[in-house]
XYZ file of C-alpha atoms in Angstrom:
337
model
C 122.055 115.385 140.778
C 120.561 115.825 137.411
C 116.784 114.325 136.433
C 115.313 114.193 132.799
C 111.354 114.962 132.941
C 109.858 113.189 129.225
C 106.500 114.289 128.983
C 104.637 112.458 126.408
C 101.029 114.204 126.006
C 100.070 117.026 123.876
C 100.902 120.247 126.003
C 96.807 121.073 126.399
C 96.376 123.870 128.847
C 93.214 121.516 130.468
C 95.696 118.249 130.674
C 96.176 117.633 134.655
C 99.630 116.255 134.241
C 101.436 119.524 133.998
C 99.744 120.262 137.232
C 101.471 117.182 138.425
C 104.976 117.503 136.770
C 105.133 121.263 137.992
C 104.526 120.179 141.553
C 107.643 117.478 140.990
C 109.851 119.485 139.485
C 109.075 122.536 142.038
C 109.924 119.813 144.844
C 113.076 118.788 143.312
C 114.458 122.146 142.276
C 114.011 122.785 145.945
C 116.487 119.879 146.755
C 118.633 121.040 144.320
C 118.067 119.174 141.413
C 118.912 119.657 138.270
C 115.846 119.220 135.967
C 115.668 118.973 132.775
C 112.022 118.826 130.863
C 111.968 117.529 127.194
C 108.107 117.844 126.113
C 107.889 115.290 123.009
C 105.439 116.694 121.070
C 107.701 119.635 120.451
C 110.593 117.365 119.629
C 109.225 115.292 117.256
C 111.806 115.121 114.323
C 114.313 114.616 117.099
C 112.855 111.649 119.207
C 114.837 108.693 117.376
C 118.123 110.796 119.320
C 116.660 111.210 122.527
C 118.058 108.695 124.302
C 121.405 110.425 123.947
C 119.890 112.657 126.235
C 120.208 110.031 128.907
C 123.914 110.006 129.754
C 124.026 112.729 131.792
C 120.540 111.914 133.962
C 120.823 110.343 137.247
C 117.403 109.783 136.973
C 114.022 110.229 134.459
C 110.452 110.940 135.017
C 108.618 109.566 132.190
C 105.059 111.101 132.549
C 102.052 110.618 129.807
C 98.022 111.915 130.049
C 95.651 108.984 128.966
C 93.219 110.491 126.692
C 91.341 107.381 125.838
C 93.925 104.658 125.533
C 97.716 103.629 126.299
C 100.820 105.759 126.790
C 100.319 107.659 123.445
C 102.277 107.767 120.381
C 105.325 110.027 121.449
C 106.252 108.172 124.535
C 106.051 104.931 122.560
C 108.744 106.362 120.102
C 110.905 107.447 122.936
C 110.936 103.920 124.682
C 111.453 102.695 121.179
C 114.447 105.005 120.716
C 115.813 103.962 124.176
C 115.839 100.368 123.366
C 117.322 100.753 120.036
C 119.977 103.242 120.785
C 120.125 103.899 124.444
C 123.197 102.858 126.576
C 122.217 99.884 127.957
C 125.067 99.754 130.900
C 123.362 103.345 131.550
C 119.668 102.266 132.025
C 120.533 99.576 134.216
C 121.784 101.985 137.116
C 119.205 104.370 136.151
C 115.935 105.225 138.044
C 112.701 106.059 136.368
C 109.476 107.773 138.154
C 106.339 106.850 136.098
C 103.548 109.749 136.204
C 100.252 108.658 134.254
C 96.898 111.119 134.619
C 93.998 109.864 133.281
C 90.551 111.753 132.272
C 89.284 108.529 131.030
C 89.713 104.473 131.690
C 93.415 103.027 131.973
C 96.205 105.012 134.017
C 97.296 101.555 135.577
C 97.400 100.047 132.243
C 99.331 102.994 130.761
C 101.563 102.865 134.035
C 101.989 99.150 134.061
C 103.486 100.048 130.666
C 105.891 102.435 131.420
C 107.506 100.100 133.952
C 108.107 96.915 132.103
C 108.940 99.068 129.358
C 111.832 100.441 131.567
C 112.505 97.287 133.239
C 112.879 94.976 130.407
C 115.551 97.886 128.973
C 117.727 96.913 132.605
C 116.256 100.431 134.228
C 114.856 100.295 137.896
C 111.251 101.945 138.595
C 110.323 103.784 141.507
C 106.920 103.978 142.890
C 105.246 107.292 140.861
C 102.173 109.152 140.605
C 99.034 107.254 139.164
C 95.378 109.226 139.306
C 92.238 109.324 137.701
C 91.339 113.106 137.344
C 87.564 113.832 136.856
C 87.313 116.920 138.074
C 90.180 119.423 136.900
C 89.787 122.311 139.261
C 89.027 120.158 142.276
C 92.086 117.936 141.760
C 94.036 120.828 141.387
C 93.043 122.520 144.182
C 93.093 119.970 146.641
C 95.721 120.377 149.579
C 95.842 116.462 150.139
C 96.605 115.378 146.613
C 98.907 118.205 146.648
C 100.710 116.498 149.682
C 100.709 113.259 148.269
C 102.536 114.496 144.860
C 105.180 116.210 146.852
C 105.927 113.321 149.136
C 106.353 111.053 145.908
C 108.802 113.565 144.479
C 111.254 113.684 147.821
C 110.613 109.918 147.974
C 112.150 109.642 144.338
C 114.749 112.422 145.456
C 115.609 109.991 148.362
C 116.313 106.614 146.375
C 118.305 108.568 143.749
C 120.364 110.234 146.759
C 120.546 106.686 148.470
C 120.501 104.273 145.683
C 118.368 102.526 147.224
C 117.605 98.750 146.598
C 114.767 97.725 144.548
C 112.932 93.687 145.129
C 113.216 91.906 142.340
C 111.022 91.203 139.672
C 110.851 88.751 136.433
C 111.191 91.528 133.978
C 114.671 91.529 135.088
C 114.925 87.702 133.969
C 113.203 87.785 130.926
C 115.630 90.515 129.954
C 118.570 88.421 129.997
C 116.916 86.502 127.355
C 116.501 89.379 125.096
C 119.234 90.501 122.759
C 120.407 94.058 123.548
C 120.956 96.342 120.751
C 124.040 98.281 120.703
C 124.315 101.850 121.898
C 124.452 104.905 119.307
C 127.160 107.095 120.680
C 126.244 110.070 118.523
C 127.395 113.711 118.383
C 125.299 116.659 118.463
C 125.569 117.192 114.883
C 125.789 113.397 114.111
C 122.325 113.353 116.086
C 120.539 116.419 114.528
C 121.556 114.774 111.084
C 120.436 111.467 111.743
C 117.052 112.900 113.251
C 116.451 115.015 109.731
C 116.881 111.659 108.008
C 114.492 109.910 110.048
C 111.782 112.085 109.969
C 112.069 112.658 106.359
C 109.488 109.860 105.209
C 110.460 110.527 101.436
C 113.969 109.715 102.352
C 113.057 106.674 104.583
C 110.829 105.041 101.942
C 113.384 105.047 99.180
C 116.154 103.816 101.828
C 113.877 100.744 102.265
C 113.665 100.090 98.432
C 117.555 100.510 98.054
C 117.782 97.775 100.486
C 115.857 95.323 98.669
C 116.597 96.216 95.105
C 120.285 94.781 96.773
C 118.718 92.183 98.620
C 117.580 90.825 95.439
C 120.887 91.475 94.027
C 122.681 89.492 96.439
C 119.919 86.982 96.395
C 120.636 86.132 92.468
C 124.653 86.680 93.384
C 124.444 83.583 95.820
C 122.281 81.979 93.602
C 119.018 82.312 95.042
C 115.473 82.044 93.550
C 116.435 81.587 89.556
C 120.036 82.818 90.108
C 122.238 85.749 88.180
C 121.621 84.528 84.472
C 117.602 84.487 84.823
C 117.405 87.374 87.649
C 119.142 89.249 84.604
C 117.557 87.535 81.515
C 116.879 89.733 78.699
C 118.737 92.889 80.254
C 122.337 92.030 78.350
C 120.690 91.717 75.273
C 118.828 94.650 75.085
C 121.673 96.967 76.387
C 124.081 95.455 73.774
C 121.533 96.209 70.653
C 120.616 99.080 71.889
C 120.442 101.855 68.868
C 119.356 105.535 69.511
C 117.028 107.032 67.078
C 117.627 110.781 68.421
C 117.446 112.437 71.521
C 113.428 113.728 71.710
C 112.370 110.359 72.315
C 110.744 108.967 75.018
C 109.252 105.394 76.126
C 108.806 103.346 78.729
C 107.588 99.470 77.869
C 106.521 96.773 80.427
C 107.063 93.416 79.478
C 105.518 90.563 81.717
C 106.009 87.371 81.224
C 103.152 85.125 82.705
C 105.400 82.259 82.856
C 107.627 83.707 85.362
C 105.329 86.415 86.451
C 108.083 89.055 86.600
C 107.885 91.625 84.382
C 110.783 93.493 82.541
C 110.772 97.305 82.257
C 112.484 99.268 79.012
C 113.055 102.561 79.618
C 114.207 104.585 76.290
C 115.358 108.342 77.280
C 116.774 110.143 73.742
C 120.156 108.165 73.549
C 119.954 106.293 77.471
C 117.937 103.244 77.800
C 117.153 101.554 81.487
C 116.503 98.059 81.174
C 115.533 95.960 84.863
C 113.003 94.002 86.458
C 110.573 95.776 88.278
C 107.398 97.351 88.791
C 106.106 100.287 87.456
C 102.839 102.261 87.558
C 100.449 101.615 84.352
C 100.008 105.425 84.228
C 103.998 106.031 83.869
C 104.003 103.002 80.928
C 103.206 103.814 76.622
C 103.096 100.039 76.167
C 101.881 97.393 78.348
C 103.244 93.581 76.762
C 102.053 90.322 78.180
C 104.379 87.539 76.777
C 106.502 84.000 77.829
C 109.880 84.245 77.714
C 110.153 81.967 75.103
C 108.416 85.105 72.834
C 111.300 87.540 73.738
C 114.156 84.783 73.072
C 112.646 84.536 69.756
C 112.875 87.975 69.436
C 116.023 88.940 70.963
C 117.856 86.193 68.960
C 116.012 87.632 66.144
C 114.068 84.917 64.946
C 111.007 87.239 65.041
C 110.210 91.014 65.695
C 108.431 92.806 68.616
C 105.614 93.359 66.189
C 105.729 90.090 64.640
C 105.218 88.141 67.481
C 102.492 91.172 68.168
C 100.767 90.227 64.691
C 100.925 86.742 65.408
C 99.296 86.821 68.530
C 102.070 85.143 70.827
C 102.914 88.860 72.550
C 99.837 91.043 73.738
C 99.491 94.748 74.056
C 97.880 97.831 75.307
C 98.588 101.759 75.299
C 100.265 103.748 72.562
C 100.612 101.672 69.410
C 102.414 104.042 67.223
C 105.035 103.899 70.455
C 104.886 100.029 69.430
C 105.597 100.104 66.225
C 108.651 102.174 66.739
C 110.278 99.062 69.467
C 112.136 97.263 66.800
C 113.752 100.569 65.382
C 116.040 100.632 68.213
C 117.666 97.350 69.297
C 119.429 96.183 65.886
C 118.357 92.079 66.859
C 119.526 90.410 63.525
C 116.404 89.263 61.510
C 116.891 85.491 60.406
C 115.555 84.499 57.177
């Protein structure tokens, strides 16, 4: 018989609960269990993969210290993890033992938690340890609490051994209501790898703008909001009459246009220009333009310049103006007379 201990508090030499998971797991080894302790706060980067760490468990202790409120952050992303990516099929036969210490207000909160956490996931709950700890050295001391631990760990041994029958509760029902997500049947290395990604917050952050930049894509693909041709207005022409004037310069301009309060971003980079919709910090922009998009059709179908329709009012500006007076240098827009 193997059990998985997940201890969710912050490993502080004056936190009661390793008093209580050490009298457990002392119990248990006794009976020949196999125990396994994974302490959370020392796994961080590698929580989002922890519930691969349940195959092999006949049963888990999930045990948390509340500080001042709830189950704490750790044990929250574990029971996150486990719905998202834990083997559902798994969980259902599996037992869990809550233990919740509490030096302040809310152990049956924190423990009422735990369980319809686990029992909405399928899992079946066995009765744990909940206490209220005011005095450390008492508690710890005391033969009768002592006994009481104990008999809670052989108790848990004993319904593991026995798979025993639990009553039934309406956790159970509600679950069947609730889609299940998939398991993630990783590898070792496919689950330190994943793990690195996820705790990379860099990595995760530019992952979520990928994903809309090609929502949006899609969006004007299927013809959503303005479809391809005005999603894209502006971009063809630009890149087509494009002409580099060497390779030391360097611009970015930010065109909004107030009538369709998106703005258009012209990155010039020596001879590579970038030319999308988008937003841009004003601190990483030379020139700031506030036009209507009738302006730039005038001007990309050359019926005006970029500092004509400057001069004449009908496109404002702001930031370097001898980087605006250069604009019409490089896209060759023929000039009507």
């Amino acid at each position: 018989m193997k059990v998985n201990l997940y201890y969710g508090g912050r490993g502080l030499i004056e936190d009661p609960t390793l008093y209580v998971m050490n009298r457990i797991v002392s119990v248990l080894e006794e009976l020949r269990v196999q125990v396994e302790k994974y302490n959370l706060y020392e796994q961080k980067s590698n929580i989002p993969v922890l519930s691969n760490t349940l195959k092999e468990a006949d049963g888990i202790i999930l045990a948390v210290n509340v500080e001042w409120l709830g189950i704490g952050g750790y044990m929250h992303q574990f029971l996150d993890s486990c719905w998202l990516y834990g083997n559902k099929e798994k969980i259902q036969a599996m037992y869990m033992m809550p233990i919740v210490v509490a030096t302040t207000y809310g152990e049956r909160d924190a423990e009422s938690m735990l369980v319809r956490a686990w029992e909405l996931m399928g899992g079946l709950s066995a009765e744990g340890v909940r206490v209220f700890v005011e005095n450390q050295a008492e508690f710890e001391t005391s033969m009768p609490y002592r006994s009481i631990i104990e008999k809670r760990a052989e108790e848990f041994y004993r319904i593991i051994n026995q798979k025993g029958r639990i009553l039934p509760s309406s956790n159970y029902v509600v679950k069947k209501n609730i889609p299940v997500a998939l398991p993630l049947d990783l590898t070792p290395q496919e689950g330190e790898q994943l793990s690195k990604y996820v705790s990379d917050d860099a990595r995760v952050q530019k992952q979520k703008k990928d994903i809309e930049e090609l929502a949006e894509l899609f969006k004007g693909m299927l013809g959503g909001e303005g479809g391809t041709e005005e999603r894209y207005e502006f971009e063809k022409n630009f890149r087509e009459n494009f002409r580099p004037q060497g390779k030391d310069f360097h611009a970015v301009y930010s065109v909004y246009f107030t009538d369709a309060e998106k703005t258009l971003i012209i990155e010039i980079a020596g001879e590579n220009l970038r030319c999308y919709y988008g937003e841009k910090k004003e601190s990483e922009v030379d020139v700031v333009a506030k036009t209507t998009r009738e302006v730039m059709n005038k001007i990309v179908n050359g019926r005006t310049t970029f500092q004509g329709a400057f001069m004449s009012g009908e496109l404002t500006c702001r930031g370097d103006f001898r980087t605006l007076r250069t604009f019409d240098s490089f896209f060759a827009f023929n000039i009507l007379s």
